XYZ file of C-alpha atoms in Angstrom:
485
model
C -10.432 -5.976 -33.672
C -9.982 -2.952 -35.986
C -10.269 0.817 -34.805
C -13.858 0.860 -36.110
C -14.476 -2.252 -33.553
C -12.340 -0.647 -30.847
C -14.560 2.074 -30.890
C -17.941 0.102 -30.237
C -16.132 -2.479 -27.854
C -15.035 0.214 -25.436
C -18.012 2.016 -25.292
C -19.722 -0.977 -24.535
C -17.358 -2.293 -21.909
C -17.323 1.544 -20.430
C -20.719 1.376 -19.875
C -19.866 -1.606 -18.143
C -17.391 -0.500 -16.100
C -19.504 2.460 -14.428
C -22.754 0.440 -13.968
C -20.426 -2.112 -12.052
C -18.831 0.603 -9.833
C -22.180 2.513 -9.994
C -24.404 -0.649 -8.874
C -21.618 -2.733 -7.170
C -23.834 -2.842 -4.055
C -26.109 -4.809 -5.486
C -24.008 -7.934 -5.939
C -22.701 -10.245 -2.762
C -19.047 -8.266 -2.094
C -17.614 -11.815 -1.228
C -18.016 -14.006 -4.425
C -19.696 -18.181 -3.095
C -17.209 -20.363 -5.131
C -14.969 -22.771 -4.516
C -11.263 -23.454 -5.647
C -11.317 -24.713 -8.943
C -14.894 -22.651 -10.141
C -14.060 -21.817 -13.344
C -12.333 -24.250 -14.896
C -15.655 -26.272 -15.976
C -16.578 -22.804 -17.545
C -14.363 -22.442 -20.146
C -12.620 -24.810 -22.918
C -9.167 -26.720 -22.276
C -7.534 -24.840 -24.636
C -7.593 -21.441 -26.951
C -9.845 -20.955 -29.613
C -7.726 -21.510 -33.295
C -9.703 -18.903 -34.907
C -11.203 -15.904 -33.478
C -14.325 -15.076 -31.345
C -16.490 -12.709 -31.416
C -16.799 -9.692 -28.934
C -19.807 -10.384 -28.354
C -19.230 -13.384 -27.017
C -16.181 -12.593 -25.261
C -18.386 -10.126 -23.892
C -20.855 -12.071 -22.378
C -18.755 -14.197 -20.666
C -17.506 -11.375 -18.511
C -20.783 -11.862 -16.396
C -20.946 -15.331 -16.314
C -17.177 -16.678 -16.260
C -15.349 -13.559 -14.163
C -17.703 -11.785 -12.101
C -19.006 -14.837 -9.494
C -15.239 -14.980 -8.640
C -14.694 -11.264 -8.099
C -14.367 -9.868 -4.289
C -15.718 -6.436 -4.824
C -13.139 -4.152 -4.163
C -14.935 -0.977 -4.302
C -18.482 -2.235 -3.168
C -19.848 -0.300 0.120
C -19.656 -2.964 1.996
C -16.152 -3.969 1.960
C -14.220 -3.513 4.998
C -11.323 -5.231 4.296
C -7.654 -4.855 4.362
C -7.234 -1.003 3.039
C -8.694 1.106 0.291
C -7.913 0.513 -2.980
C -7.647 3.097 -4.738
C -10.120 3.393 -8.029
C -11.304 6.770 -9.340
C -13.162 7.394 -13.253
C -9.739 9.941 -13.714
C -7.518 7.376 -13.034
C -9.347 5.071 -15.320
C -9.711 7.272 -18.191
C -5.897 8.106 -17.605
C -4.740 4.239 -17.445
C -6.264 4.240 -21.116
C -3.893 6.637 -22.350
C -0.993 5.046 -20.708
C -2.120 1.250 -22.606
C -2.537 3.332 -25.933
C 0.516 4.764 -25.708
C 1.758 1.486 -24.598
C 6.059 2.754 -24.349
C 8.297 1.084 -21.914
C 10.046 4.336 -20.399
C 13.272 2.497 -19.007
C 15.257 5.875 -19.840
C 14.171 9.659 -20.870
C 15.139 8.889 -24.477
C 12.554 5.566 -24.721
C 9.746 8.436 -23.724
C 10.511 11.668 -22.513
C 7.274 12.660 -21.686
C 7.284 9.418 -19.351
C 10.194 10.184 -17.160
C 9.581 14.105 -17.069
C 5.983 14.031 -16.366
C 6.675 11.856 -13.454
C 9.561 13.783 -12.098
C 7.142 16.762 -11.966
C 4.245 15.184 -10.392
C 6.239 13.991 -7.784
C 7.181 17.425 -6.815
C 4.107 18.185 -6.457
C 2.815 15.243 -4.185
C 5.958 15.972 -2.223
C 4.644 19.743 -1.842
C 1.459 18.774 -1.026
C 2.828 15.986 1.888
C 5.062 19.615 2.811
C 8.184 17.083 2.607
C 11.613 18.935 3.325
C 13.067 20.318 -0.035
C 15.803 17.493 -0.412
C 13.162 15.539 -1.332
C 13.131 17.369 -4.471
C 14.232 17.258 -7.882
C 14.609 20.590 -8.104
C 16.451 21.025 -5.041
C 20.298 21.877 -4.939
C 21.189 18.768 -3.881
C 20.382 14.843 -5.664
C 17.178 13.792 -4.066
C 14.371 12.823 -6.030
C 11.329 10.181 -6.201
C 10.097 7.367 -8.316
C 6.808 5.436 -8.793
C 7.499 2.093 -7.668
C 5.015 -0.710 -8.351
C 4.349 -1.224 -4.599
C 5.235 -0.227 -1.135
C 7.270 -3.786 -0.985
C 9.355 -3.062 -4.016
C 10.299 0.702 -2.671
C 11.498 -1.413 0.906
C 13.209 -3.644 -1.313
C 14.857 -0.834 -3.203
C 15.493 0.581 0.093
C 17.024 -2.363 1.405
C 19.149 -3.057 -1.599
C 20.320 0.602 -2.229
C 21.513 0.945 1.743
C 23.096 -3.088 1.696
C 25.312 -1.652 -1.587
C 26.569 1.578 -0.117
C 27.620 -0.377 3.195
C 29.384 -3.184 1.778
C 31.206 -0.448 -0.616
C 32.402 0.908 2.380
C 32.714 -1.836 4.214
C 35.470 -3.033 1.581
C 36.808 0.022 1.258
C 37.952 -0.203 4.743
C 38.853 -3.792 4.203
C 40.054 -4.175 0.795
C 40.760 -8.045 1.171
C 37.558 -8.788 2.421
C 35.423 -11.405 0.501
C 31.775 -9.787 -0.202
C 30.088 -12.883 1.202
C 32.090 -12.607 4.339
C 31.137 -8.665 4.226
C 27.723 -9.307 4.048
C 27.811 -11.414 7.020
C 28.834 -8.005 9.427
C 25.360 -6.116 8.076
C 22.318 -6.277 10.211
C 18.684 -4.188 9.779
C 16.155 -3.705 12.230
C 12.362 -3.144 12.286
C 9.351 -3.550 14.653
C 7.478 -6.466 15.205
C 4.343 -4.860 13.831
C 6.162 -3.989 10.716
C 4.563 -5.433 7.217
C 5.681 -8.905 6.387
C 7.197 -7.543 2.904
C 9.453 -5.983 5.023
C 11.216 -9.031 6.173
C 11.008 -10.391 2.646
C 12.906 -7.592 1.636
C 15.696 -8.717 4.273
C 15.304 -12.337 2.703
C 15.987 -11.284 -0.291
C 18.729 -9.012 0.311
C 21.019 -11.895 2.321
C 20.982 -9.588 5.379
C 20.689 -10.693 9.136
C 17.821 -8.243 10.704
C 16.501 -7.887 14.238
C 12.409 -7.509 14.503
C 12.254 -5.173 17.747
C 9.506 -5.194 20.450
C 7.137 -1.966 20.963
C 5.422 -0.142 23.604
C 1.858 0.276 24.657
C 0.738 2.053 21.840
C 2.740 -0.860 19.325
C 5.077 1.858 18.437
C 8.749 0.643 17.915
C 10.809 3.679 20.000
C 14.507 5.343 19.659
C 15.374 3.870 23.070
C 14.606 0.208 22.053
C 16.712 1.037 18.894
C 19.559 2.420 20.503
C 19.913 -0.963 22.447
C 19.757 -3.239 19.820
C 22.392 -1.495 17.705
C 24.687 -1.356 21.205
C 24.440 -5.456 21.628
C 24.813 -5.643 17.640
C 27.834 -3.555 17.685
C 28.997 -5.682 20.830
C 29.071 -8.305 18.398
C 31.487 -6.593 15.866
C 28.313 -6.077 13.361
C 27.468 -3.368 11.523
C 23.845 -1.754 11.769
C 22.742 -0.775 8.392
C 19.335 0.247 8.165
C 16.253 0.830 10.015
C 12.395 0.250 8.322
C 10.040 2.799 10.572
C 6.144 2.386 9.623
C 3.997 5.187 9.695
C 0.488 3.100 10.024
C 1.114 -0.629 10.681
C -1.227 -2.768 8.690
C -2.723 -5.034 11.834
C -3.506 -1.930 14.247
C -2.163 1.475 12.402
C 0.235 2.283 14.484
C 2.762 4.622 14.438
C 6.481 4.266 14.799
C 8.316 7.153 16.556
C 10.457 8.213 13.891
C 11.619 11.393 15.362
C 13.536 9.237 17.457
C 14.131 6.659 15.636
C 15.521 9.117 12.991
C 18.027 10.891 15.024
C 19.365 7.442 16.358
C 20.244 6.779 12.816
C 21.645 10.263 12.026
C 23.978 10.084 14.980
C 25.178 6.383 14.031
C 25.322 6.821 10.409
C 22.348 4.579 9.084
C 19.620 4.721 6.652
C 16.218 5.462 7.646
C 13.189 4.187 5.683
C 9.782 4.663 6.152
C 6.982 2.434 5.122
C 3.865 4.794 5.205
C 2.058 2.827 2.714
C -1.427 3.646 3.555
C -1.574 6.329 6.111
C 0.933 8.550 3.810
C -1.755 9.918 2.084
C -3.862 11.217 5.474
C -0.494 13.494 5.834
C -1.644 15.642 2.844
C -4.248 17.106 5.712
C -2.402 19.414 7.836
C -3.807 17.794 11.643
C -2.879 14.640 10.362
C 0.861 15.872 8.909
C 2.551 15.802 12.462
C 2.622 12.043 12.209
C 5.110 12.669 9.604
C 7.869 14.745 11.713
C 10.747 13.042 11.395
C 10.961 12.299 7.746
C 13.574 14.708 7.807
C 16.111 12.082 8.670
C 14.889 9.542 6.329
C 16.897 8.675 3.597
C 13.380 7.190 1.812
C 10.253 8.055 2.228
C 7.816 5.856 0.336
C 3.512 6.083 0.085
C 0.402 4.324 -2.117
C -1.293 7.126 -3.590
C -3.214 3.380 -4.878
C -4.810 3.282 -1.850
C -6.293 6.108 -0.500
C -5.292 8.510 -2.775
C -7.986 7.686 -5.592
C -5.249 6.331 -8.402
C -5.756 3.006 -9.592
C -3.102 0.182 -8.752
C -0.464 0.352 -9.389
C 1.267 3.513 -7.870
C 4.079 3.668 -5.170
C 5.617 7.029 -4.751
C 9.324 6.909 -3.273
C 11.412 9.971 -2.464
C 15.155 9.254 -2.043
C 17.654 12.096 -0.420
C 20.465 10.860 -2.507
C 19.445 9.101 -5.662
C 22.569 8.601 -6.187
C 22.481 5.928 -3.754
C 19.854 4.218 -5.365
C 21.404 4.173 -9.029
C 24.961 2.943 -8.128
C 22.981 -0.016 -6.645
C 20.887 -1.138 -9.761
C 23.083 0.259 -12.963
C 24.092 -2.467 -15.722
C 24.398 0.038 -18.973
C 24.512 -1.571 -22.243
C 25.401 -0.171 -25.476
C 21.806 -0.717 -26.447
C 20.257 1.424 -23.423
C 22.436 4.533 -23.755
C 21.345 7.618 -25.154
C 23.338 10.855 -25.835
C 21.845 12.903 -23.250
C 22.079 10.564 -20.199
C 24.821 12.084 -18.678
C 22.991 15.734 -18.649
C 22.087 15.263 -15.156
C 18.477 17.297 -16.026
C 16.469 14.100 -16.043
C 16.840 10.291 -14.803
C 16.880 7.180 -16.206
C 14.241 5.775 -13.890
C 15.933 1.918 -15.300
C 18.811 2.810 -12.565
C 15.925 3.411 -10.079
C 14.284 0.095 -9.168
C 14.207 -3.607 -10.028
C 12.482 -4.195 -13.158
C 13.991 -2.612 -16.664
C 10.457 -1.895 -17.841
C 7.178 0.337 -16.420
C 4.408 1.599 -17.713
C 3.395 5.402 -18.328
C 1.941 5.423 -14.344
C 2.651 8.873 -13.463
C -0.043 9.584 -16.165
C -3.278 8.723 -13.887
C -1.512 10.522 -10.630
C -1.147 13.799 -12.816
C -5.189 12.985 -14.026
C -6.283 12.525 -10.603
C -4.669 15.704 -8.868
C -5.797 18.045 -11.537
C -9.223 16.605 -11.869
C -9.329 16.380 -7.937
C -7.198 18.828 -6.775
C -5.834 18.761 -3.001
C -8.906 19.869 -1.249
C -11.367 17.478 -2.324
C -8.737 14.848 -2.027
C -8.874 15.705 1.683
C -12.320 15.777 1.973
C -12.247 11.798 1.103
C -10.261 11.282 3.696
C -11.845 13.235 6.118
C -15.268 11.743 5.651
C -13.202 7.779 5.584
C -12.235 8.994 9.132
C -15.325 9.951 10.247
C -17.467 7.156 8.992
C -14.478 5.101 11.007
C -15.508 7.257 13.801
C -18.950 6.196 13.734
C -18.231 2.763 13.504
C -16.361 2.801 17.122
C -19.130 4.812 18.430
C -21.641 1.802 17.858
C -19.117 -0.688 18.858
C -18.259 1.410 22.350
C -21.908 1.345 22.982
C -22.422 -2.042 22.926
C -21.010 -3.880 26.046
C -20.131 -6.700 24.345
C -17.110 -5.576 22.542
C -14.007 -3.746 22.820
C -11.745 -1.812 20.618
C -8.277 -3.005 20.394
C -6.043 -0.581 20.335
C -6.611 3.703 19.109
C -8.623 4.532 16.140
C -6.649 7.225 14.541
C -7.681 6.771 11.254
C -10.409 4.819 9.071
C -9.484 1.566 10.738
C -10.958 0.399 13.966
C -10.112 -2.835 15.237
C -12.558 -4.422 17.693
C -13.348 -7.789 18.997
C -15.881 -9.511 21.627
C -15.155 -9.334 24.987
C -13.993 -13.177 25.021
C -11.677 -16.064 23.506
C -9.734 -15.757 20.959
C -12.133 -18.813 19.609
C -15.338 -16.915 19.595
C -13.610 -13.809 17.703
C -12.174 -16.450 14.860
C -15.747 -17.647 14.519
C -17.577 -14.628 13.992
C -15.044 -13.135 11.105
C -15.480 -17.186 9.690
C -19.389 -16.487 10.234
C -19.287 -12.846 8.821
C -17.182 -13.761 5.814
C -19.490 -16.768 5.186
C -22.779 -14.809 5.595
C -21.487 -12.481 2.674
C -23.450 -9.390 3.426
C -20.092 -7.859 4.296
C -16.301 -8.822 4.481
C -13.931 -8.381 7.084
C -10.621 -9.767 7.914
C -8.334 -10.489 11.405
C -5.652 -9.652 13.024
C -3.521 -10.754 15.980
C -1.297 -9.130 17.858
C 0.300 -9.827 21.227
C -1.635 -13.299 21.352
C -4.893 -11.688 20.901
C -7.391 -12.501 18.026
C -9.324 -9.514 17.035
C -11.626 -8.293 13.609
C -10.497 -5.334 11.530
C -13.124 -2.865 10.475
C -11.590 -0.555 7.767
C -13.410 2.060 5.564
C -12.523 1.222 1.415
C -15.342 1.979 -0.529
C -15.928 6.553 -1.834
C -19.721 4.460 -1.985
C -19.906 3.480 1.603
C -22.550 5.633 3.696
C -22.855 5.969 6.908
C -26.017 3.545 6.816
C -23.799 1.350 5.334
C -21.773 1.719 8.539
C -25.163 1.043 10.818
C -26.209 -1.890 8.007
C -22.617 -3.835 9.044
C -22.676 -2.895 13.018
C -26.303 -4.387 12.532
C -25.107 -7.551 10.561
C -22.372 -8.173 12.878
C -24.539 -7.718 15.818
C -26.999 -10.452 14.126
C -24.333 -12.865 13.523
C -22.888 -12.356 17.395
C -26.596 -13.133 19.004
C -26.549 -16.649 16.972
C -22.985 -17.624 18.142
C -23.661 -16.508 21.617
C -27.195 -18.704 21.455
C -25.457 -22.038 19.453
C -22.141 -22.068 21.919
C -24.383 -21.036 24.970
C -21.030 -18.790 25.638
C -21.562 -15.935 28.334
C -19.276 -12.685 27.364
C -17.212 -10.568 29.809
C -19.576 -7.719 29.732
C -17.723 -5.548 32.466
């Protein structure tokens, strides 16, 4: 494909690309294949000479679209948003075009400076305390990460090397595996599973702690735990607080959880991987107190912030914590004004050597968006979320589980856990919408979440009614009588 074939291609497939997300609610969101679909639909092996765009291009529609789940159709109320915006689009084709690997300011300057500034910015917006800044006196800063699992994991990683410095500074003839051994983390039961993985990864023992009535893990839980650890001559290290838990969205209390770890010396981060963008409203920022005694602070402005995946934005109060963790500088890396201090080497920053030009669709969106309209999204998720427990309150065969702070309302029949894992299996299977579970406490129940900037509020009445359709045939097949107090 030559520029003169670029040209025609793209403009084809852009055409594409907004009739999809234009006309996505006419296709099923859940895609009716089996394991295995595609493989009778294309050849054992690549073609020796080359195709034709044409083609290529019709086999979009028949060979990838009846196994797409539709992300951004009106109709999905799965999981979280996912973020997907025409400005973040049009911005993710610059970033491919320019196609540099900006490891370090020197491989692309404008990489590493652009996102240093529109971090700022995001951290202005979120009214996080000036240490957060680059261009405060002291060495905080922020990174885009790939994920919210890879900022834990930097997290995790960046705290587990500044302890087991110390550690062995104290104890200069200890052995680092027997070090290691003396660290132990701590985070709530409703925490995200990548959050344990992180622990996995990083060797480290870690204690998941038990929450009160409103699932929120609190200081004085905390402070117990880290007594019966110390009992035990180890050495509490770090603390994960969540700000929206994916099952429920619940809320940690990091205000005391965060003062807990100021007093006993250990690093606070905070998962706030979807509900971090709500916080850019001002009634929904008090959630947020506490991040003053984080040492990280991480967000997806992928999901509910309208930039395409993937974007993680991480603020660090010391960044110098995070580099002495991940440096390894060869000859061939270096570059004469690394040691400046005016700009990072993001390399030093997180796992991977390479990433991609990202901060390039979060600068797009926020300019072509600006704040205000970003917060009218949200506002209008929440309220369509809002309208969705009103129907479900009304009818006295269901219950919500748990508060609906948010644009997720969890709800479930007033029954077995049985009867709730059949309808989601029934609603999934019907494919005029698509839900998923969650359990918590020993109790089955269906999570209704708002994803789609298409979804209406009689798409809201169109999925009460569906679900209400699908309950009356389970109710008249099982002959099952509901607790309808």
């Amino acid at each position: 494909m030559d520029s003169e074939e670029f040209q025609v291609a793209s403009k084809q497939m852009i055409k594409f690309v907004a009739d999809y997300l234009e006309n996505s609610r006419e296709r099923r969101v859940l895609p009716d294949v089996k394991p295995g679909f595609m493989r009778p639909l294309l050849p054992d092996h690549a073609p020796e000479d080359p195709e034709k765009w044409e083609d290529l291009f019709k086999d979009i529609e028949k060979v990838i679209m009846p196994g797409v789940t539709h992300w951004q159709h009106p109709k999905f109320f799965a999981y979280f948003p996912t973020g997907c915006s025409y400005s973040s689009i049009v911005a993710d084709i610059l970033s491919d075009a320019i196609a540099c690997i900006g490891f370090s300011w020197a491989s692309c300057p404008s990489c590493t400076e652009l996102e240093v500034i529109v971090l700022d910015w995001l951290a202005k917006a979120l009214k996080l305390p000036d240490c957060f800044l680059s261009t405060s006196d002291g060495p905080g800063g922020a990174v885009i990460q790939g994920t919210a699992s890879e900022a834990t994991l930097v997290a995790v990683l960046s705290a587990r090397t500044k302890f087991l410095r110390k550690l062995k500074e104290e104890n200069p003839g200890m052995e680092d595996g027997i070090a290691l051994t003396k660290l132990v983390a701590y985070n709530s039961i409703q925490s995200h599973s990548s959050v344990e993985r992180a622990f996995l990864i990083a060797l480290v023992k870690h204690r998941s702690l038990n929450v009160d009535d409103k699932r929120a893990l609190r200081g004085e839980t905390l402070r117990k735990a880290i007594k019966e650890d110390k009992a035990k001559g180890l050495i509490p290290f770090f603390v994960c607080g969540t700000l929206g838990t994916t099952s429920t969205l619940s809320f940690d209390n990091i205000e005391e959880l965060g003062l807990i770890c100021k007093e006993e010396n250990i690093w606070m981060h905070i998962d706030a991987a979807f509900a971090g963008s709500a916080f850019i409203c001002p009634e929904y920022r008090p959630l947020l107190n506490g991040v003053e005694h984080a040492e990280s602070f991480n967000f997806n402005p992928h999901k509910w912030l309208q930039v395409n995946f993937d974007c993680s934005a991480m603020w660090i109060r010391d960044s110098r914590n995070i580099s002495q963790a991940f440096t390894v500088d060869p000859v061939y890396l270096k570059h004469e004004n690394e040691n400046e201090g005016i700009m990072p080497d993001y390399r030093h920053w997180h796992v991977p050597l390479g990433r991609r030009f990202r901060s390039l669709k979060l600068w797009f969106v926020l300019r072509l968006f600006g704040i205000k309209k970003l917060q009218e999204i949200i506002r209008r998720d929440i309220k369509l979320a809002v309208e969705f427990k009103k129907l479900i309150e009304a009818d006295a065969r269901f219950e919500i589980f748990g508060e609906v702070i948010m644009s997720l309302v969890c709800f479930r029949l007033k029954g077995s856990n049985e009867i709730n894992e059949q309808l989601v299996k029934d609603i999934n299977n019907d494919g005029r919408i698509h839900l998923v579970p969650s359990k918590c406490d020993d109790t089955f129940f269906l999570r209704f979440s708002i994803c789609s900037n298409r979804t209406t509020y009689e798409d809201v009445q169109h999925a009460y009614k569906v679900i209400t359709e699908i309950v009356e045939k389970i109710l008249k097949n099982s002959r099952v009588t509901l607790d309808s107090k």
